[in-house]
């Protein structure tokens, strides 16, 4: 009787394992990445093989340490942080029951790709979580599905079935148990023999209940399939399905209890997982169909197949693939079955016809599974959009060919060896080589001057391995070589692409000979304007020198007059008097000399760049213009919070400051402004210095504010303005210092 009960329990396990294996195969056959996300951390808790492959993660353990945002770049294409947006998508799914959206994902290696995500809220066993169905819509990576065939399933299940056998006496103390219990619990029989089963193996929360049941029923106990937990030596809990029978002696006296148990911990968990797998499969974006190979009748379908085809599940289970696929006949079906028996898995394109007669182009991945009998499990993907995309791609390729043929820029493509495999008509005109001459040639030998060859080849060796380089993704200017050995300047935009798993390069090349000629002419013109501007400022500088010299000369003259008066009055002139006058004259002469140095330094040609500070530049600028401002009763207020040193041409920045401060001074004087003032504020932020100059002369008329800064435009005709000051200042700041010069009221 005990053996029969054990056989019954094993058969139940076998049936359950058969169903679990079948649906696990369905789950792993999905072409989509299937994952579950659980609160409160919203970490990934499970995933199929497709998910691991999609995100290039080696193990489920590694995956379950991550959240969805960890499989994404820092920001999504709309600029939002991935983590912030992922949490919003999760909240919508939890609130509405589901949420479908596009998402930018990335693998653990940093490769980004777009996906279509469906989040569905599920509740199983009192637990609420989200299931995520993720499809790679870039179609760059195909999920390779390999399903392992389970052979001799029934035999292996019996051989490996966990069976516990324990004998208790009437007091519930352990008489003996088998080796499986030792292995399962890590207790040896010698450790526990004669001790209470309930004290050692039953969790506290179940102890009194099970103990009472035992003593109330020990005289005549016979139970089947009761599930109770037991504890291992480490305190882990295992769920066991028990079959109990009272043991009696020949005189029919009760002597104890024989219990046979099956560890069903994993089976209970797998049963839960089975429900989860079914839910995930029914929510897959692909149709999943289980077919009987010989008749091609449907044995099972997921909800997606029902929606796509327009039939209920009951209707489809009374139909065959012949009813759905107009291309399939018995001969073709037999051929497919034979191929499946040889290969185990095949992929093909076909057509499915829905209830309304609409034909749906489909991609079918079919796998032969041997369980209790053969099954064909098919994952059917609707590729209508892909077919449209392929047609669009063919049209785009035709357009691209037309564009590259008519392009004015040279378009060159080289393979991983550096050999040319694309050379458009513009490249023929630019370099002088025909397409026939260029194809297959090493590009660097063809168009690179010899003195640059070593550097280019060194850079290309790195590029061919990594797709990276100093010029990849940039536009740079280089020197190239024509067929007739003429060197000329070109502008190169270089990008990298992978073809057949190898890095290749695409270069767009423009002949900039004429542009460089024009740039040189413009540069020469600007240098002439800069010199002209300095010369035009000479009059103002002489006026400033006069202001600077007026006081020292007056002091010197006063000393001379005092000596003359003393001589005329025949006053006694002592040695100390002469030394006093001489010292005073020396001080004034030094001030005159310093003024000459300040102005001569400013006008010194071709001054080199030097390390300086904004504070020093402002100080030297005020040495030149400060007296002129003071003599015109203009208050100058400076607030300088900069601390860093800068490496620039000091005289150029001084010229800009003198131009702007001088303009402010001229307008203040022209408008006779009371309480006249000029404020200068300098501050730094990271790697940027900002200098603001503000006066109270009334602002710039709106009618001319957009004309300010144009060459030879001036508002100071009456003051002999040249219109070069602000133009040159703007040129210095923007082209020499790579900054920005703006003005506003």
XYZ file of C-alpha atoms in Angstrom:
745
model
C 0.000 0.000 0.000
C 2.848 2.381 0.903
C 4.559 1.628 -2.406
C 1.348 2.379 -4.291
C 1.030 5.727 -2.510
C 4.628 6.516 -3.265
C 4.053 5.645 -6.924
C 0.983 7.908 -6.957
C 2.992 10.787 -5.469
C 5.772 10.262 -8.009
C 3.282 10.210 -10.857
C 1.862 13.526 -9.646
C 5.358 14.955 -9.573
C 6.040 13.570 -13.024
C 2.897 15.203 -14.422
C 3.757 18.506 -12.759
C 7.349 18.352 -13.991
C 6.112 17.544 -17.498
C 3.896 20.629 -17.536
C 6.663 22.767 -16.030
C 9.189 21.577 -18.615
C 6.719 22.201 -21.420
C 5.978 25.750 -20.368
C 9.587 26.480 -19.528
C 10.369 25.532 -23.098
C 7.658 27.935 -24.276
C 9.062 30.673 -22.051
C 12.631 30.145 -23.250
C 11.426 29.948 -26.890
C 10.199 33.543 -26.817
C 12.056 35.795 -29.218
C 11.371 38.695 -26.834
C 13.213 39.424 -23.622
C 10.856 38.483 -20.768
C 11.585 39.762 -17.263
C 9.831 40.428 -13.956
C 10.305 43.494 -11.757
C 9.305 43.465 -8.089
C 8.661 46.259 -5.564
C 9.795 48.027 -3.516
C 13.285 48.323 -5.093
C 11.929 47.475 -8.586
C 14.948 45.287 -9.251
C 14.790 42.573 -11.906
C 13.831 39.233 -10.275
C 13.735 36.828 -13.232
C 14.378 36.797 -16.944
C 14.533 34.434 -19.886
C 17.562 33.555 -21.982
C 16.607 36.136 -24.603
C 16.910 38.875 -21.970
C 20.411 37.784 -20.968
C 21.509 37.678 -24.612
C 19.862 41.004 -25.417
C 21.676 42.815 -22.605
C 24.882 40.747 -22.933
C 24.730 39.579 -19.317
C 26.376 36.299 -18.434
C 24.084 35.107 -15.653
C 20.656 35.590 -14.115
C 22.395 36.293 -10.797
C 24.138 39.294 -12.326
C 20.895 40.512 -13.912
C 18.918 40.393 -10.673
C 21.270 42.952 -9.077
C 20.094 45.551 -11.600
C 17.138 47.836 -12.115
C 15.717 48.698 -15.569
C 17.621 51.997 -15.504
C 20.925 50.104 -15.124
C 20.272 48.611 -18.604
C 19.909 52.082 -20.128
C 22.185 55.031 -20.948
C 22.180 57.840 -18.386
C 19.630 59.799 -20.416
C 16.859 58.892 -22.825
C 16.639 60.493 -26.331
C 14.243 63.152 -24.950
C 16.973 64.294 -22.532
C 15.399 62.931 -19.378
C 17.357 60.811 -16.893
C 16.704 57.116 -17.543
C 16.142 56.321 -13.872
C 13.642 59.147 -13.409
C 11.719 58.240 -16.558
C 11.798 54.478 -15.785
C 10.209 55.130 -12.405
C 7.477 57.169 -14.105
C 6.788 54.338 -16.592
C 6.590 51.864 -13.687
C 4.128 54.099 -11.830
C 1.886 54.340 -14.921
C 1.904 50.532 -15.340
C 1.082 49.986 -11.679
C -1.713 52.549 -11.854
C -3.259 51.498 -15.190
C -2.441 47.795 -15.198
C -0.116 48.048 -18.194
C 2.085 50.510 -20.080
C 3.557 50.192 -23.574
C 6.312 52.506 -24.765
C 9.592 52.786 -26.670
C 12.805 52.826 -24.641
C 16.510 53.373 -25.224
C 18.402 50.474 -23.667
C 22.082 49.649 -23.477
C 24.040 46.487 -22.890
C 26.537 46.159 -20.047
C 29.193 46.928 -22.685
C 27.602 50.308 -23.368
C 26.055 49.540 -26.765
C 22.746 51.422 -27.076
C 19.687 50.160 -28.904
C 15.974 50.993 -29.095
C 13.355 48.623 -27.696
C 9.605 48.303 -27.519
C 8.572 47.641 -23.912
C 5.292 46.343 -22.493
C 4.910 46.520 -18.701
C 2.019 44.496 -17.247
C 0.915 44.466 -13.618
C 0.416 40.937 -12.276
C -0.685 39.466 -8.962
C 0.187 35.861 -8.155
C -0.015 34.271 -4.729
C -0.815 37.589 -3.099
C 2.306 39.219 -4.599
C 2.081 42.119 -7.025
C 4.850 42.701 -9.549
C 5.456 43.887 -13.112
C 6.288 41.727 -16.073
C 8.338 43.361 -18.832
C 8.241 42.200 -22.448
C 11.176 43.829 -24.297
C 11.670 43.624 -28.061
C 14.759 44.814 -29.897
C 13.241 47.012 -32.599
C 16.648 47.880 -34.105
C 16.581 44.380 -35.590
C 20.398 44.361 -35.367
C 20.593 41.496 -32.972
C 18.715 38.299 -33.523
C 17.880 36.195 -30.575
C 19.172 32.679 -31.095
C 17.018 30.284 -29.276
C 18.244 26.811 -28.465
C 15.918 24.520 -26.624
C 17.412 21.509 -24.933
C 15.675 18.272 -25.627
C 14.843 16.274 -22.570
C 15.224 12.585 -23.145
C 14.040 9.739 -21.072
C 12.217 12.305 -18.909
C 10.108 9.822 -16.988
C 13.085 7.578 -16.142
C 15.273 10.421 -14.874
C 12.411 11.907 -12.871
C 11.923 8.629 -10.975
C 15.662 8.120 -10.440
C 16.120 11.612 -9.054
C 12.831 11.976 -7.194
C 13.549 13.111 -3.602
C 11.907 10.705 -1.143
C 12.093 11.039 2.654
C 11.440 8.002 4.912
C 11.174 8.481 8.683
C 10.031 6.190 11.520
C 8.797 7.684 14.805
C 7.792 5.871 18.009
C 4.527 6.498 19.848
C 6.055 9.488 21.671
C 7.070 11.165 18.406
C 10.751 10.418 18.916
C 12.963 9.523 16.002
C 13.686 5.838 15.546
C 15.364 6.084 12.145
C 15.312 7.908 8.796
C 16.953 7.377 5.428
C 20.073 8.881 3.885
C 18.053 11.311 1.760
C 16.896 13.093 4.919
C 20.509 13.248 6.094
C 21.545 14.863 2.802
C 18.545 17.184 2.789
C 18.761 18.419 6.398
C 22.474 17.870 7.205
C 21.453 16.004 10.386
C 22.932 12.522 10.811
C 20.705 9.837 12.323
C 23.183 9.488 15.213
C 22.638 13.145 16.132
C 18.860 12.929 16.404
C 17.974 9.293 17.225
C 15.731 9.154 20.285
C 14.974 12.897 20.135
C 11.622 14.541 19.449
C 10.899 14.966 15.724
C 8.770 18.012 16.522
C 11.471 19.781 18.561
C 14.146 19.371 15.882
C 12.445 19.393 12.491
C 9.156 21.303 12.840
C 9.137 25.150 12.712
C 7.790 26.805 15.869
C 4.741 28.221 14.102
C 3.636 24.673 13.106
C 4.975 22.728 16.070
C 1.927 22.594 18.411
C -0.558 21.983 15.572
C 1.362 19.054 14.064
C 2.226 17.622 17.470
C -1.457 17.611 18.523
C -2.479 15.968 15.235
C 0.130 13.274 15.768
C -0.956 12.319 19.309
C -4.679 12.494 18.465
C -4.337 10.193 15.450
C -1.365 7.951 16.203
C -3.602 4.956 16.995
C -5.042 4.930 13.497
C -3.330 7.408 11.175
C -3.414 7.225 7.423
C -2.960 10.482 5.492
C -2.091 11.183 1.861
C -0.602 14.339 0.386
C -0.451 16.494 3.514
C 2.152 19.239 3.009
C 4.101 20.337 6.085
C 7.427 22.162 6.415
C 10.583 20.770 8.010
C 13.760 22.566 9.079
C 17.337 21.828 8.024
C 20.241 22.040 10.451
C 20.963 25.556 9.156
C 17.386 26.675 9.847
C 16.243 26.578 6.195
C 12.637 25.527 5.635
C 11.705 22.783 3.151
C 8.158 21.927 2.093
C 7.388 18.171 2.162
C 4.318 16.280 1.002
C 3.748 13.489 3.526
C 2.047 10.097 3.332
C 1.644 8.720 6.874
C 0.714 5.252 8.150
C 0.404 3.950 11.720
C 2.770 1.059 12.483
C 1.398 -1.850 14.547
C 2.962 -4.966 15.975
C 1.620 -8.488 15.281
C -0.767 -8.064 18.213
C -2.170 -4.937 16.539
C -0.660 -2.652 19.138
C 0.483 0.783 17.888
C 4.267 1.036 17.972
C 4.868 4.164 15.930
C 4.450 5.956 12.622
C 5.940 5.482 9.179
C 6.052 8.668 7.080
C 7.090 8.846 3.450
C 7.625 12.341 2.121
C 8.550 14.049 -1.080
C 10.418 17.350 -0.979
C 8.103 19.604 -3.015
C 9.773 22.939 -2.201
C 11.030 23.399 -5.737
C 7.837 21.989 -7.193
C 5.680 24.490 -5.330
C 7.952 27.255 -6.515
C 7.915 25.880 -10.050
C 4.118 25.667 -9.939
C 4.108 29.337 -9.075
C 6.624 29.976 -11.840
C 4.484 27.970 -14.251
C 1.606 30.363 -13.666
C 4.010 33.234 -14.139
C 5.419 31.729 -17.374
C 1.906 31.281 -18.725
C 1.090 34.891 -17.942
C 4.309 36.075 -19.581
C 3.722 33.951 -22.677
C 0.140 35.156 -23.041
C 1.404 38.728 -22.956
C 4.242 38.153 -25.434
C 4.093 40.321 -28.553
C 4.791 37.216 -30.655
C 2.330 34.421 -31.253
C 3.405 31.162 -29.568
C 1.867 27.968 -30.929
C 2.238 24.322 -29.864
C 1.448 21.952 -32.755
C 1.091 18.174 -33.122
C 3.714 17.324 -35.822
C 1.826 14.691 -37.830
C -1.616 16.332 -38.015
C -0.396 19.944 -37.622
C -3.299 20.519 -35.219
C -2.990 23.204 -32.567
C -2.451 21.830 -29.043
C -1.931 25.184 -27.336
C -1.688 28.856 -28.306
C -1.051 32.026 -26.337
C -3.410 35.002 -26.163
C -1.327 36.917 -28.721
C -2.009 34.258 -31.370
C -5.739 34.565 -30.677
C -5.625 38.351 -31.016
C -3.528 38.279 -34.203
C -5.669 35.660 -35.933
C -9.046 36.832 -34.639
C -10.114 33.427 -33.228
C -10.822 32.336 -29.682
C -8.497 29.818 -28.059
C -11.249 27.164 -28.182
C -11.699 27.747 -31.922
C -7.968 27.499 -32.660
C -7.645 24.254 -30.667
C -10.142 22.729 -33.075
C -8.153 23.928 -36.109
C -4.821 23.083 -37.741
C -2.026 25.126 -39.265
C -3.468 24.261 -42.698
C -6.512 26.415 -41.843
C -4.288 29.425 -41.105
C -1.378 29.167 -43.550
C -2.437 29.261 -47.237
C 1.109 28.273 -48.305
C 1.189 25.040 -46.301
C 0.272 21.642 -47.710
C 0.892 18.112 -46.445
C 4.083 17.634 -48.505
C 5.577 20.900 -47.249
C 4.559 20.037 -43.656
C 6.273 16.636 -43.928
C 9.413 18.275 -45.260
C 9.442 20.710 -42.326
C 8.977 17.872 -39.817
C 11.874 15.882 -41.321
C 14.118 18.935 -41.205
C 13.145 19.541 -37.580
C 14.024 15.951 -36.681
C 17.468 16.483 -38.200
C 18.229 20.012 -36.944
C 15.931 20.481 -33.959
C 15.200 24.098 -34.926
C 14.433 25.949 -38.158
C 13.591 29.534 -39.101
C 11.538 30.502 -42.113
C 9.305 33.228 -43.468
C 5.666 32.411 -44.166
C 2.151 33.854 -44.191
C -0.747 33.579 -41.742
C -4.308 34.455 -42.699
C -6.621 35.849 -40.021
C -10.380 35.415 -39.669
C -11.016 38.421 -41.979
C -8.846 36.963 -44.752
C -5.995 39.423 -44.208
C -2.638 37.817 -44.979
C 0.060 38.621 -42.407
C 3.705 38.142 -43.420
C 5.356 36.236 -40.567
C 8.724 34.980 -39.371
C 8.458 31.520 -37.811
C 10.995 29.969 -35.445
C 9.992 26.311 -34.988
C 11.542 23.882 -32.490
C 10.926 20.153 -32.107
C 10.553 19.129 -28.444
C 10.545 15.492 -27.336
C 8.682 15.042 -24.037
C 6.027 12.361 -23.611
C 5.640 12.723 -27.391
C 6.922 15.092 -30.082
C 5.746 18.701 -30.082
C 6.458 21.550 -32.457
C 6.738 24.848 -30.613
C 6.577 27.830 -32.966
C 7.248 31.480 -32.201
C 5.501 33.490 -34.908
C 6.380 37.144 -35.350
C 4.344 39.577 -37.438
C 6.922 41.135 -39.792
C 4.557 43.432 -41.693
C 6.431 46.500 -40.477
C 9.793 44.916 -41.201
C 8.739 44.143 -44.778
C 7.698 47.745 -45.189
C 11.006 48.850 -43.695
C 12.932 46.593 -46.084
C 11.104 48.127 -49.027
C 11.831 51.586 -47.650
C 15.480 50.575 -47.225
C 15.717 49.454 -50.842
C 14.245 52.765 -51.933
C 16.629 54.630 -49.601
C 19.617 52.765 -51.030
C 18.575 53.796 -54.504
C 18.229 57.404 -53.354
C 21.596 57.212 -51.565
C 23.257 55.988 -54.747
C 21.729 58.914 -56.600
C 22.856 61.389 -53.933
C 26.433 60.117 -53.699
C 26.744 60.148 -57.452
C 25.659 63.790 -57.682
C 27.407 64.971 -54.476
C 29.965 67.774 -54.801
C 32.046 66.334 -51.951
C 34.194 63.266 -52.374
C 32.798 60.178 -50.624
C 35.306 57.415 -49.945
C 34.816 54.161 -48.030
C 37.688 51.942 -46.930
C 37.611 48.443 -45.483
C 39.387 47.045 -42.424
C 42.627 46.751 -44.422
C 42.506 50.401 -45.460
C 41.616 49.536 -49.079
C 39.125 51.654 -51.057
C 35.785 49.949 -51.810
C 33.716 53.047 -52.646
C 34.827 56.076 -54.680
C 32.219 58.504 -56.020
C 32.436 60.809 -59.042
C 33.302 63.850 -56.904
C 36.324 61.941 -55.524
C 37.417 61.314 -59.120
C 37.330 65.064 -59.841
C 39.034 66.051 -56.570
C 41.946 63.584 -56.673
C 42.238 62.837 -60.389
C 41.924 59.043 -59.994
C 39.096 57.251 -61.791
C 36.922 54.865 -59.819
C 38.592 51.942 -61.593
C 42.065 53.209 -60.604
C 41.110 53.831 -56.951
C 39.080 50.690 -56.126
C 41.076 48.161 -54.114
C 44.025 50.524 -53.605
C 45.388 51.327 -50.134
C 43.907 54.765 -49.472
C 46.826 56.234 -47.537
C 49.267 55.351 -50.323
C 46.869 56.916 -52.824
C 46.122 60.370 -51.374
C 48.408 60.952 -48.336
C 51.698 62.924 -48.586
C 54.623 60.669 -47.662
C 55.612 62.715 -44.597
C 52.247 61.915 -42.940
C 52.048 58.195 -43.833
C 53.552 56.773 -40.623
C 51.258 58.813 -38.375
C 48.136 57.948 -40.415
C 48.906 54.226 -40.476
C 49.580 54.170 -36.743
C 46.200 55.771 -36.114
C 44.478 53.402 -38.534
C 45.916 50.327 -36.776
C 44.096 51.432 -33.614
C 40.923 52.279 -35.549
C 40.644 48.891 -37.286
C 40.603 47.129 -33.889
C 38.312 49.485 -31.964
C 36.497 51.791 -34.385
C 37.991 54.673 -32.392
C 40.425 57.411 -33.335
C 41.339 61.040 -32.795
C 39.486 62.138 -35.942
C 36.501 59.742 -35.872
C 33.244 61.660 -35.559
C 34.991 64.985 -36.218
C 35.571 67.374 -39.108
C 39.222 68.327 -39.539
C 41.475 70.011 -42.078
C 44.308 67.987 -43.666
C 46.733 68.094 -46.546
C 45.977 65.631 -49.363
C 47.715 64.537 -52.556
C 46.337 64.572 -56.105
C 47.233 62.041 -58.771
C 49.652 64.575 -60.273
C 51.408 64.803 -56.812
C 49.990 68.280 -56.154
C 49.325 68.865 -52.455
C 46.155 70.745 -51.509
C 44.060 71.398 -48.373
C 40.939 69.309 -47.705
C 38.244 69.134 -45.046
C 37.598 65.574 -43.864
C 34.566 64.267 -41.943
C 35.250 60.691 -40.827
C 32.824 58.171 -39.344
C 33.099 54.490 -38.425
C 30.797 51.592 -39.265
C 30.847 47.819 -38.831
C 30.536 45.662 -41.957
C 30.659 41.879 -41.586
C 31.931 42.305 -38.038
C 34.903 44.498 -39.026
C 35.420 48.237 -38.560
C 35.349 50.247 -41.779
C 35.597 54.003 -42.369
C 33.490 56.473 -44.371
C 35.147 59.739 -45.317
C 33.496 62.829 -46.814
C 36.189 65.022 -48.351
C 35.899 68.611 -49.558
C 38.540 70.524 -51.507
C 38.976 73.779 -49.527
C 41.696 75.345 -51.661
C 39.526 78.349 -52.543
C 38.182 78.656 -49.013
C 41.697 78.694 -47.515
C 42.673 81.350 -50.034
C 39.710 83.490 -48.971
C 40.450 82.880 -45.271
C 44.032 84.063 -45.775
C 42.767 87.184 -47.523
C 40.308 87.854 -44.700
C 43.029 87.282 -42.089
C 45.331 89.732 -43.890
C 42.504 92.256 -44.070
C 41.792 91.869 -40.355
C 45.466 92.337 -39.492
C 45.485 95.526 -41.577
C 42.325 96.713 -39.799
C 43.898 95.910 -36.414
C 46.942 98.008 -37.277
C 44.679 100.730 -38.665
C 42.661 100.660 -35.435
C 45.773 101.107 -33.319
C 46.918 103.963 -35.518
C 43.469 105.556 -35.295
C 43.696 105.338 -31.513
C 47.034 107.168 -31.553
C 45.366 110.571 -31.175
C 43.481 109.417 -28.091
C 46.672 107.912 -26.691
C 48.590 111.193 -27.177
C 45.763 112.982 -25.365
C 46.011 110.451 -22.520
C 49.790 110.900 -22.364
C 49.249 114.634 -22.139
C 46.848 114.112 -19.224
C 49.343 111.795 -17.527
C 52.250 114.229 -17.996
C 50.461 117.457 -17.065
C 50.823 117.078 -13.269
C 54.488 115.861 -13.218
C 55.507 118.699 -15.571
C 53.663 121.217 -13.375
C 55.509 119.978 -10.277
C 58.886 120.170 -12.083
C 58.072 123.710 -13.287
C 57.092 124.746 -9.769
C 60.434 123.485 -8.397
C 62.339 125.450 -11.087
C 60.302 128.639 -10.394
C 60.958 128.338 -6.659
C 64.699 128.154 -7.333
C 64.527 131.177 -9.674
C 62.610 133.236 -7.096
C 65.150 132.357 -4.426
C 67.969 133.424 -6.739
C 66.184 136.709 -7.659
C 65.585 137.503 -3.979
C 69.184 136.518 -3.201
C 67.921 134.085 -0.599
C 70.423 131.604 0.719
C 70.134 128.324 -1.171
C 71.517 125.495 0.876
C 72.695 122.063 -0.218
C 69.617 120.515 1.464
C 67.331 122.851 -0.554
C 68.938 121.708 -3.785
C 68.701 118.025 -2.817
C 65.032 118.472 -1.875
C 64.229 120.033 -5.277
C 66.307 117.365 -7.052
C 64.437 114.511 -5.289
C 61.079 116.045 -6.198
C 62.121 116.402 -9.850
C 63.410 112.751 -9.893
C 60.050 111.456 -8.643
C 58.190 113.352 -11.360
C 60.660 112.238 -14.053
C 60.097 108.569 -13.000
C 56.332 109.060 -13.398
C 56.962 110.498 -16.892
C 59.190 107.491 -17.730
C 56.596 104.992 -16.433
C 53.992 106.634 -18.642
C 56.265 106.231 -21.684
C 56.818 102.516 -20.788
C 53.088 101.856 -20.391
C 52.238 103.350 -23.763
C 55.247 101.899 -25.595
C 54.398 98.391 -24.303
C 50.880 98.758 -25.630
C 52.089 99.735 -29.106
C 54.884 97.158 -29.248
C 54.238 94.943 -32.369
C 53.948 91.123 -32.358
C 53.738 90.726 -28.600
C 53.809 87.042 -27.553
C 51.298 85.313 -25.292
C 52.190 85.376 -21.608
C 50.863 84.162 -18.281
C 49.020 86.970 -16.499
C 45.875 87.771 -14.505
C 42.800 89.905 -15.126
C 43.868 92.046 -12.150
C 47.220 92.891 -13.823
C 45.559 93.646 -17.172
C 43.006 95.988 -15.539
C 45.824 97.705 -13.623
C 47.904 98.320 -16.774
C 44.806 99.512 -18.641
C 44.117 102.071 -15.900
C 47.760 103.193 -16.020
C 46.956 104.353 -19.568
C 43.428 105.727 -19.313
C 42.935 106.292 -15.575
C 44.188 109.891 -15.480
C 42.037 110.848 -18.486
C 38.943 109.518 -16.672
C 39.889 111.322 -13.445
C 40.496 114.620 -15.228
C 36.993 114.370 -16.742
C 35.408 113.671 -13.339
C 34.441 110.099 -14.289
C 34.393 107.640 -11.392
C 35.706 104.188 -12.240
C 34.475 101.325 -10.006
C 36.178 97.924 -10.345
C 35.008 94.651 -8.765
C 37.372 91.811 -9.700
C 36.821 88.370 -8.079
C 38.948 86.384 -10.549
C 41.840 84.362 -9.138
C 43.111 82.119 -11.934
C 45.989 82.917 -14.261
C 45.390 83.084 -18.014
C 47.733 82.662 -20.988
C 46.955 85.304 -23.629
C 48.267 88.264 -25.619
C 47.959 90.922 -22.926
C 48.095 93.936 -25.308
C 45.159 92.564 -27.371
C 42.862 92.360 -24.337
C 44.054 95.811 -23.201
C 43.131 97.162 -26.662
C 39.607 95.771 -26.257
C 39.229 97.293 -22.777
C 40.636 100.669 -23.909
C 38.250 100.736 -26.900
C 35.170 100.063 -24.772
C 36.165 102.300 -21.827
C 37.195 105.026 -24.271
C 33.808 104.829 -26.043
C 32.058 105.117 -22.679
C 34.190 108.120 -21.704
C 33.497 109.888 -25.046
C 29.709 109.454 -24.745
C 29.695 110.570 -21.081
C 31.630 113.736 -22.036
C 29.461 114.348 -25.132
C 26.233 114.077 -23.073
C 27.695 116.062 -20.139
C 26.558 113.371 -17.661
C 26.453 114.398 -14.005
C 27.773 111.925 -11.433
C 29.463 110.120 -14.355
C 30.640 106.604 -13.683
C 31.887 103.438 -15.353
C 31.525 100.062 -13.556
C 33.793 97.102 -14.392
C 32.911 93.652 -12.971
C 35.151 90.601 -13.592
C 34.386 87.063 -12.398
C 35.219 83.472 -13.350
C 33.090 80.333 -13.610
C 34.869 76.987 -14.169
C 37.032 77.638 -17.258
C 35.421 80.916 -18.329
C 36.163 84.565 -17.439
C 33.481 87.249 -17.889
C 34.224 90.997 -17.887
C 31.234 93.404 -17.853
C 31.645 97.168 -18.514
C 28.676 99.466 -17.833
C 28.369 103.273 -18.068
C 25.555 105.738 -17.295
C 25.662 107.667 -20.583
C 22.058 106.698 -21.503
C 22.452 103.548 -23.597
C 22.494 102.718 -27.324
C 19.616 103.860 -29.594
C 17.493 100.842 -30.639
C 17.681 101.920 -34.279
C 21.429 101.278 -34.465
C 22.064 98.613 -31.787
C 22.206 95.834 -34.438
C 24.686 97.837 -36.543
C 27.190 98.286 -33.728
C 30.334 96.282 -34.367
C 30.183 96.488 -38.170
C 33.422 97.734 -39.762
C 33.506 101.495 -40.311
C 30.122 102.058 -38.625
C 30.469 104.790 -35.974
C 28.201 107.012 -33.899
C 31.085 109.386 -33.208
C 31.591 111.148 -36.523
C 31.791 114.440 -34.652
C 34.452 112.920 -32.409
C 36.493 111.616 -35.361
C 35.411 107.998 -34.784
C 36.615 105.434 -37.359
C 34.071 102.656 -36.734
C 36.891 100.112 -36.277
C 37.136 99.990 -32.488
C 34.279 97.615 -31.660
C 34.720 95.616 -34.883
C 38.372 94.947 -34.027
C 37.439 94.273 -30.386
C 34.831 91.706 -31.487
C 37.364 90.087 -33.831
C 39.990 89.830 -31.058
C 37.582 88.335 -28.513
C 35.846 85.874 -30.852
C 38.617 84.771 -33.220
C 41.736 85.145 -31.064
C 40.348 84.400 -27.595
C 37.462 82.107 -28.757
C 35.041 84.081 -26.593
C 32.048 86.313 -27.171
C 31.588 90.112 -27.167
C 28.005 91.394 -26.767
C 26.313 94.664 -25.878
C 22.880 95.622 -24.605
C 21.074 98.358 -22.704
